[in-house]
Short mmCIF file of C-alpha atoms in Angstrom, two decimals:
data_model
loop_
_atom_site.label_atom_id
_atom_site.label_comp_id
_atom_site.label_asym_id
_atom_site.label_seq_id
_atom_site.Cartn_x
_atom_site.Cartn_y
_atom_site.Cartn_z
CA MET A 1261 -10.67 -10.72 -14.43
CA THR A 1262 -7.53 -8.92 -13.30
CA ASN A 1263 -7.25 -5.27 -14.17
CA TYR A 1264 -3.77 -3.78 -14.49
CA SER A 1265 -3.47 -0.03 -14.08
CA VAL A 1266 -0.52 1.43 -15.90
CA LEU A 1267 -0.48 4.64 -13.88
CA ARG A 1268 -1.14 3.28 -10.43
CA LYS A 1269 0.93 0.12 -10.80
CA ILE A 1270 -1.56 -1.67 -8.55
CA LYS A 1271 -3.10 -5.03 -9.25
CA TYR A 1272 -6.70 -4.67 -8.25
CA LYS A 1273 -10.11 -6.09 -9.04
CA LYS A 1274 -12.58 -4.09 -11.06
CA GLY A 1275 -15.97 -4.40 -9.43
CA ARG A 1276 -19.42 -4.23 -10.93
CA LYS A 1277 -22.42 -2.73 -9.23
CA THR A 1278 -24.64 -5.49 -7.92
CA GLN A 1279 -27.99 -5.55 -6.17
CA PRO A 1280 -27.83 -6.12 -2.38
CA ASN A 1281 -29.41 -9.59 -2.58
CA PHE A 1282 -27.82 -10.58 -5.87
CA TYR A 1283 -25.17 -13.25 -5.34
CA GLU A 1284 -22.15 -12.91 -7.60
CA TYR A 1285 -18.47 -13.43 -6.84
CA THR A 1286 -16.59 -10.40 -8.18
CA GLY A 1287 -13.04 -11.59 -7.45
CA ILE A 1288 -10.43 -13.21 -9.69
CA HIS A 1289 -9.62 -16.49 -7.90
CA ARG A 1290 -11.70 -19.12 -9.66
CA THR A 1291 -9.36 -21.98 -10.50
CA ASP A 1292 -8.97 -23.91 -7.22
CA SER A 1293 -11.90 -25.85 -5.81
CA VAL A 1294 -13.64 -24.48 -2.75
CA GLU A 1295 -12.62 -26.28 0.44
CA MET A 1296 -13.83 -26.00 4.02
CA GLN A 1297 -11.91 -26.77 7.19
CA LEU A 1298 -13.60 -27.04 10.59
CA PHE A 1299 -11.97 -26.89 14.02
CA VAL A 1300 -13.98 -27.88 17.08
CA TYR A 1301 -12.09 -27.35 20.31
CA ASN A 1302 -12.20 -26.57 23.98
CA GLU A 1303 -9.61 -26.22 26.71
CA ASN A 1304 -8.89 -29.94 26.80
CA GLN A 1305 -9.21 -31.28 23.26
CA TYR A 1306 -9.79 -30.44 19.63
CA GLN A 1307 -11.12 -32.01 16.45
CA GLU A 1308 -10.14 -31.04 12.95
CA PHE A 1309 -12.21 -31.79 9.85
CA LYS A 1310 -10.63 -31.19 6.43
CA ASN A 1311 -12.55 -30.92 3.15
CA ILE A 1312 -15.75 -31.15 5.15
CA HIS A 1313 -19.12 -31.12 3.40
CA ILE A 1314 -21.78 -28.52 4.18
CA ASN A 1315 -24.12 -31.23 5.52
CA ARG A 1316 -21.46 -32.43 7.95
CA VAL A 1317 -20.90 -28.84 9.04
CA GLY A 1318 -24.58 -28.51 9.87
CA GLU A 1319 -24.56 -31.75 11.85
CA THR A 1320 -21.50 -30.70 13.84
CA LEU A 1321 -22.86 -27.26 14.65
CA THR A 1322 -26.11 -28.73 15.98
CA ASN A 1323 -24.51 -31.67 17.80
CA SER A 1324 -25.30 -31.41 21.51
CA LEU A 1325 -21.88 -32.88 22.34
CA HIS A 1326 -20.22 -29.76 20.88
CA ILE A 1327 -22.73 -27.16 22.00
CA ASN A 1328 -20.25 -25.48 24.36
CA ASP A 1329 -17.18 -26.02 22.18
CA ILE A 1330 -15.63 -23.28 20.07
CA LYS A 1331 -16.08 -23.91 16.36
CA TRP A 1332 -14.03 -22.34 13.59
CA LEU A 1333 -15.10 -22.92 10.00
CA ASN A 1334 -12.58 -21.68 7.43
CA VAL A 1335 -13.71 -21.46 3.80
CA HIS A 1336 -11.07 -21.34 1.04
CA GLY A 1337 -12.57 -19.96 -2.16
CA LEU A 1338 -15.67 -17.88 -2.86
CA HIS A 1339 -16.46 -18.68 -6.48
CA ASP A 1340 -18.89 -21.47 -5.53
CA VAL A 1341 -21.75 -19.04 -4.99
CA ASN A 1342 -24.30 -21.72 -4.10
CA LEU A 1343 -22.07 -23.07 -1.33
CA ILE A 1344 -21.56 -19.61 0.17
CA LYS A 1345 -25.32 -19.07 0.00
CA ASP A 1346 -25.92 -22.42 1.75
CA ILE A 1347 -23.51 -21.39 4.51
CA GLY A 1348 -25.42 -18.14 4.90
CA ASP A 1349 -28.70 -20.04 5.13
CA LEU A 1350 -27.19 -22.42 7.67
CA LEU A 1351 -26.03 -19.52 9.85
CA GLN A 1352 -29.30 -17.63 9.27
CA VAL A 1353 -27.54 -14.38 8.38
CA GLU A 1354 -29.05 -11.55 6.38
CA PRO A 1355 -28.92 -12.09 2.58
CA TYR A 1356 -27.01 -8.86 1.98
CA ILE A 1357 -24.22 -10.16 4.24
CA VAL A 1358 -23.74 -13.06 1.83
CA GLY A 1359 -23.66 -10.53 -1.00
CA ASP A 1360 -20.97 -8.53 0.82
CA ILE A 1361 -18.87 -11.68 1.29
CA LEU A 1362 -18.99 -12.39 -2.44
CA ASN A 1363 -18.50 -8.79 -3.56
CA THR A 1364 -14.78 -8.29 -3.00
CA THR A 1365 -14.82 -4.69 -4.20
CA ARG A 1366 -16.53 -3.39 -1.06
CA ARG A 1367 -14.55 -1.43 1.51
CA SER A 1368 -13.61 -2.96 4.87
CA LYS A 1369 -16.42 -2.69 7.39
CA MET A 1370 -17.96 -4.11 10.53
CA GLU A 1371 -21.65 -4.68 11.28
CA GLU A 1372 -23.46 -5.90 14.38
CA LEU A 1373 -26.75 -7.67 13.67
CA GLY A 1374 -28.30 -8.87 16.91
CA ASP A 1375 -26.22 -11.85 17.98
CA THR A 1376 -24.07 -11.74 14.82
CA LEU A 1377 -20.93 -9.71 14.19
CA PHE A 1378 -19.77 -9.36 10.58
CA PHE A 1379 -16.26 -8.22 9.68
CA THR A 1380 -14.73 -7.78 6.25
CA ILE A 1381 -11.11 -6.73 5.79
CA LYS A 1382 -8.60 -6.35 2.97
CA SER A 1383 -5.37 -8.32 3.23
CA ILE A 1384 -2.56 -6.65 1.28
CA LEU A 1385 0.89 -7.97 0.46
CA PRO A 1386 3.49 -6.87 -2.13
CA GLU A 1387 3.96 -9.01 -5.22
CA GLU A 1388 7.37 -10.26 -6.34
CA ASP A 1389 7.22 -7.29 -8.68
CA LEU A 1390 7.04 -4.66 -5.94
CA ASN A 1391 5.24 -2.22 -8.23
CA TYR A 1392 2.08 -4.23 -7.59
CA LEU A 1393 0.05 -5.09 -4.52
CA ARG A 1394 -1.75 -8.39 -3.96
CA VAL A 1395 -5.18 -7.71 -2.48
CA GLU A 1396 -7.46 -10.35 -0.97
CA GLN A 1397 -10.71 -9.85 0.88
CA ILE A 1398 -11.27 -11.87 4.06
CA SER A 1399 -14.65 -11.89 5.80
CA PHE A 1400 -15.62 -13.10 9.27
CA ILE A 1401 -18.93 -14.01 10.88
CA LEU A 1402 -18.93 -14.23 14.67
CA LYS A 1403 -22.00 -15.90 16.14
CA GLU A 1404 -22.47 -17.62 19.51
CA ASN A 1405 -19.59 -20.14 19.80
CA LEU A 1406 -18.89 -20.10 16.06
CA LEU A 1407 -16.46 -18.14 13.91
CA VAL A 1408 -16.60 -18.47 10.13
CA SER A 1409 -13.81 -17.04 7.98
CA PHE A 1410 -14.08 -16.65 4.21
CA GLN A 1411 -10.88 -16.42 2.13
CA GLU A 1412 -10.70 -15.95 -1.61
CA LYS A 1413 -7.95 -18.54 -1.93
CA LYS A 1414 -5.65 -20.75 0.11
CA SER A 1415 -3.03 -18.81 2.03
CA ASP A 1416 -0.87 -19.12 5.12
CA PHE A 1417 -2.27 -16.16 7.07
CA PHE A 1418 -3.64 -18.35 9.87
CA THR A 1419 -1.16 -21.24 9.92
CA HIS A 1420 0.24 -20.25 13.32
CA ILE A 1421 -3.29 -20.05 14.75
CA ARG A 1422 -4.05 -23.57 13.60
CA GLU A 1423 -0.85 -24.79 15.24
CA ARG A 1424 -1.82 -23.08 18.49
CA ILE A 1425 -5.13 -24.92 18.49
CA ARG A 1426 -3.52 -28.25 17.62
CA THR A 1427 -0.86 -27.95 20.33
CA ASN A 1428 -3.05 -26.09 22.84
CA ALA A 1429 -0.43 -23.35 22.99
CA GLY A 1430 -1.17 -20.02 24.56
CA ILE A 1431 -4.67 -19.08 25.68
CA VAL A 1432 -6.57 -19.48 22.43
CA CYS A 1433 -8.20 -22.74 23.57
CA LYS A 1434 -9.15 -21.18 26.89
CA LYS A 1435 -10.87 -18.19 25.28
CA LYS A 1436 -14.09 -17.79 23.34
CA ASN A 1437 -14.37 -17.28 19.60
CA ASP A 1438 -14.04 -13.50 20.00
CA TYR A 1439 -10.40 -14.00 20.99
CA LEU A 1440 -9.95 -16.21 17.92
CA LEU A 1441 -11.33 -13.35 15.81
CA TYR A 1442 -8.80 -11.02 17.41
CA LEU A 1443 -5.93 -13.39 16.53
CA MET A 1444 -7.07 -13.63 12.92
CA LEU A 1445 -7.49 -9.87 12.52
CA ASP A 1446 -4.08 -9.39 14.07
CA ALA A 1447 -2.58 -11.92 11.62
CA VAL A 1448 -4.07 -10.04 8.67
CA MET A 1449 -2.80 -6.73 10.03
CA GLU A 1450 0.72 -8.16 10.19
CA ASN A 1451 0.61 -8.17 6.40
CA PHE A 1452 0.22 -4.39 6.48
CA TYR A 1453 3.38 -4.13 8.59
CA ILE A 1454 5.25 -6.40 6.16
CA THR A 1455 4.06 -4.35 3.18
CA ILE A 1456 4.89 -0.99 4.74
CA GLU A 1457 8.29 -2.24 5.85
CA ASN A 1458 8.92 -3.33 2.28
CA TYR A 1459 8.06 0.10 0.94
CA GLU A 1460 10.16 1.86 3.56
CA ASP A 1461 13.25 0.07 2.24
CA ARG A 1462 12.38 1.25 -1.26
CA ILE A 1463 11.75 4.80 -0.05
CA GLU A 1464 15.21 4.96 1.51
CA VAL A 1465 16.71 4.01 -1.86
CA LEU A 1466 14.53 6.59 -3.62
CA MET A 1467 15.61 9.30 -1.17
CA ILE A 1468 19.24 8.63 -2.13
CA GLU A 1469 18.52 8.40 -5.86
CA ALA A 1470 16.55 11.66 -5.76
CA LYS A 1471 19.79 13.38 -4.71
CA THR A 1472 22.08 11.69 -7.22
CA ASN A 1473 19.99 10.53 -10.17
CA HIS A 1474 18.65 13.23 -12.48
CA LYS A 1475 16.68 10.87 -14.73
CA GLN A 1476 12.91 11.07 -15.08
CA ASP A 1477 12.31 7.45 -13.97
CA VAL A 1478 13.04 8.46 -10.35
CA LEU A 1479 9.90 10.61 -10.34
CA VAL A 1480 7.92 7.78 -11.91
CA ARG A 1481 8.96 5.37 -9.15
CA ILE A 1482 8.22 7.97 -6.48
CA GLU A 1483 4.73 8.40 -7.88
CA ASN A 1484 4.16 4.63 -8.04
CA ASN A 1485 5.12 4.23 -4.39
CA ARG A 1486 2.92 7.17 -3.40
CA GLU A 1487 -0.08 5.60 -5.15
CA ASN A 1488 0.48 2.24 -3.47
CA LEU A 1489 0.82 3.81 -0.02
CA ASN A 1490 -2.40 5.74 -0.59
CA TYR A 1491 -4.06 2.46 -1.56
CA LEU A 1492 -2.83 0.97 1.71
CA LYS A 1493 -4.17 3.94 3.61
CA ARG A 1494 -7.60 3.56 2.02
CA ALA A 1495 -7.63 -0.07 3.15
CA ILE A 1496 -6.63 0.69 6.76
CA VAL A 1497 -8.87 3.70 7.45
CA PRO A 1498 -12.19 1.72 7.29
CA LEU A 1499 -10.67 -0.97 9.53
CA ARG A 1500 -9.65 1.70 12.03
CA ASP A 1501 -13.18 3.07 12.02
CA ALA A 1502 -14.67 -0.40 12.46
CA LEU A 1503 -12.45 -1.19 15.43
CA PHE A 1504 -13.28 2.18 16.96
CA SER A 1505 -16.98 1.29 16.67
CA LEU A 1506 -16.39 -1.73 18.91
CA LYS A 1507 -15.83 0.69 21.78
CA SER A 1508 -19.47 1.74 21.56
CA PHE A 1509 -20.48 -1.92 21.94
CA GLN A 1510 -18.60 -2.03 25.21
CA ASP A 1511 -20.33 1.12 26.42
CA ASP A 1512 -23.94 0.38 25.42
CA ASN A 1513 -23.90 -3.24 26.70
CA GLU A 1514 -26.28 -4.29 23.91
CA TYR A 1515 -23.92 -6.74 22.20
CA ASP A 1516 -22.58 -9.59 24.32
CA GLY A 1517 -20.73 -11.52 21.61
CA ILE A 1518 -17.41 -10.14 22.90
CA GLU A 1519 -16.34 -10.66 26.47
CA ALA A 1520 -15.66 -7.47 28.41
CA ALA A 1521 -12.09 -8.56 29.14
CA ASN A 1522 -11.38 -9.09 25.43
CA TYR A 1523 -12.22 -5.55 24.33
CA THR A 1524 -8.67 -4.70 25.36
CA PHE A 1525 -7.33 -6.89 22.55
CA PHE A 1526 -9.44 -5.11 19.94
CA ALA A 1527 -8.28 -1.79 21.40
CA ARG A 1528 -4.74 -2.96 20.62
CA LEU A 1529 -5.74 -3.57 17.01
CA HIS A 1530 -7.19 -0.06 16.85
CA GLN A 1531 -3.90 1.29 18.19
CA LYS A 1532 -2.02 -0.70 15.54
CA CYS A 1533 -4.18 0.90 12.85
CA LEU A 1534 -3.25 4.33 14.17
CA GLU A 1535 0.45 3.37 14.16
CA LEU A 1536 0.17 2.09 10.59
CA LEU A 1537 -1.55 5.25 9.41
CA GLU A 1538 1.05 7.42 11.13
CA GLN A 1539 3.82 5.46 9.45
CA ILE A 1540 2.13 5.72 6.06
CA ASP A 1541 1.74 9.49 6.51
CA TYR A 1542 5.43 9.71 7.42
CA ASP A 1543 6.39 7.68 4.34
CA LEU A 1544 4.18 9.83 2.11
CA THR A 1545 5.87 12.93 3.55
CA SER A 1546 9.26 11.35 2.81
CA LEU A 1547 8.20 10.71 -0.78
CA ASP A 1548 7.04 14.31 -1.08
CA SER A 1549 10.42 15.44 0.23
CA ALA A 1550 12.21 13.20 -2.25
CA SER A 1551 10.07 14.58 -5.07
CA HIS A 1552 10.66 18.19 -4.02
CA PHE A 1553 14.38 17.58 -3.63
CA HIS A 1554 14.53 16.02 -7.08
CA PHE A 1555 12.79 19.04 -8.61
CA SER A 1556 15.05 21.40 -6.64
CA ALA A 1557 18.14 19.52 -7.76
CA GLN A 1558 16.92 19.64 -11.35
CA SER A 1559 16.28 23.37 -11.07
CA GLN A 1560 19.68 23.93 -9.48
CA ARG A 1561 21.35 21.86 -12.17
CA MET A 1562 19.53 23.87 -14.83
CA ASN A 1563 20.58 27.11 -13.15
CA GLU A 1564 24.21 25.99 -13.16
CA ILE A 1565 23.98 25.14 -16.85
CA MET A 1566 22.33 28.47 -17.65
CA LYS A 1567 24.95 30.34 -15.60
CA THR A 1568 27.77 28.63 -17.48
CA LEU A 1569 26.17 29.37 -20.83
CA THR A 1570 25.55 32.99 -19.80
CA VAL A 1571 29.20 33.48 -18.80
CA VAL A 1572 30.35 32.03 -22.12
CA SER A 1573 27.91 34.25 -24.01
CA VAL A 1574 28.95 37.41 -22.14
CA VAL A 1575 32.62 36.66 -22.73
CA PHE A 1576 32.10 36.28 -26.47
CA ILE A 1577 29.91 39.36 -26.91
CA PRO A 1578 32.83 41.90 -26.97
CA LEU A 1579 34.93 39.48 -29.01
CA THR A 1580 32.14 39.20 -31.54
CA PHE A 1581 31.86 42.99 -31.62
CA ILE A 1582 35.57 43.41 -32.36
CA VAL A 1583 35.52 40.73 -35.04
CA GLY A 1584 32.44 42.35 -36.56
CA VAL A 1585 34.06 45.78 -36.67
CA TYR A 1586 37.16 44.55 -38.45
CA GLY A 1587 35.11 42.42 -40.75
CA MET A 1588 33.51 45.48 -42.36
CA ASN A 1589 34.47 46.18 -45.98
CA PHE A 1590 35.42 49.89 -45.74
CA ASP A 1591 38.32 51.01 -47.97
CA TYR A 1592 39.99 53.13 -45.32
CA MET A 1593 40.63 51.22 -42.07
CA PRO A 1594 44.15 52.12 -40.82
CA GLU A 1595 44.46 49.09 -38.50
CA LEU A 1596 44.14 46.72 -41.41
CA ARG A 1597 47.51 47.89 -42.72
CA TRP A 1598 49.42 47.66 -39.49
CA HIS A 1599 52.26 45.21 -39.73
CA ASN A 1600 51.51 43.69 -36.28
CA GLY A 1601 47.79 44.52 -36.28
CA TYR A 1602 46.67 40.89 -36.11
CA PHE A 1603 48.78 40.15 -33.04
CA LEU A 1604 47.73 43.37 -31.30
CA ILE A 1605 44.03 42.67 -31.80
CA MET A 1606 44.38 39.02 -30.65
CA GLY A 1607 46.28 40.16 -27.57
CA PHE A 1608 43.66 42.80 -26.83
CA MET A 1609 40.88 40.20 -27.17
CA PHE A 1610 42.79 37.84 -24.85
CA LEU A 1611 43.11 40.60 -22.24
CA ILE A 1612 39.38 41.27 -22.47
CA VAL A 1613 38.58 37.58 -21.81
CA VAL A 1614 40.99 37.38 -18.87
CA GLY A 1615 39.71 40.64 -17.41
CA MET A 1616 36.06 39.58 -17.64
CA LEU A 1617 36.74 36.15 -16.11
CA PHE A 1618 38.67 37.78 -13.27
CA TYR A 1619 35.81 40.20 -12.64
CA PHE A 1620 33.19 37.41 -12.68
CA ARG A 1621 35.30 35.35 -10.31
CA LYS A 1622 35.73 38.28 -7.94
CA LYS A 1623 31.94 38.70 -7.88
CA ASN A 1624 31.49 34.92 -7.22
CA TRP A 1625 29.33 34.58 -10.30
CA PHE A 1626 30.84 31.19 -11.05
#
């Protein structure tokens, strides 16, 4: 089920603790049927199988005619647990890997298991209501000439990659499946750029409103954006660490699933993670500045109000004293019988007010 957090304004999935080998889909996308799409291609040709059955997948993967071809199996939907388990059995991966694919609450990570490389990553995009983030887990299994991608639902993250394969554009058909993995990770990371760019536009507006709008809702929106950016940061940091770990693969020469020449592409992704984190830190600093400015403006506004009220109070203190003196009920008060006493006292009070205001102005107190 979907869990809405009132404070964080983030749409996220509440996970349950599961045993490593216990298969349970913990996501929210359960309505659409699970579909599989298989691409088999080389430098000269390609084949595309839509809505393919698991048995046909097994036959294609073991077909000697395609033994040297690159194969990309894309799975849309994870709620058919038995199907995901059958795919795991077909690929002969560790059972806990299947559990990690189904458990969408796990953090992004990368694992190397002999001839198998497992990647899981969070794809994040803003909703139409920008106070929420749409989070989807995408997992990858890289093995020999095969790449399997698992998506929670149908999406257009990899549409341009499919078109490249169909039209033999670029070098994707000339490269191994590790380059295909790079393209797909890069496509997912583009969503981070889109999301951050979206929030930067909102931050610019908030920076202006913090200087002009004294209402409390400005602080609420600043806090919402800060929480969402921190959520983004928590999604990118594990990916950065995973991509950094690939460098050790290049150095120890124990994993040969990635060509030496293609490590450069993954280094680019690592650099993109660093750029994204730097931009998020900059945006968080901007939000802090907006928040501090808003508090400073509120304090300054309060000081101005208190200064005005203080001036008014000080001006009326001597006037109140005079009125109080002549309001006493003594029998003998000579000024009470003066013919022009009222006008003299009013004039004297007026001179006091003018004199005090002149003195305050000379001192730059207002």
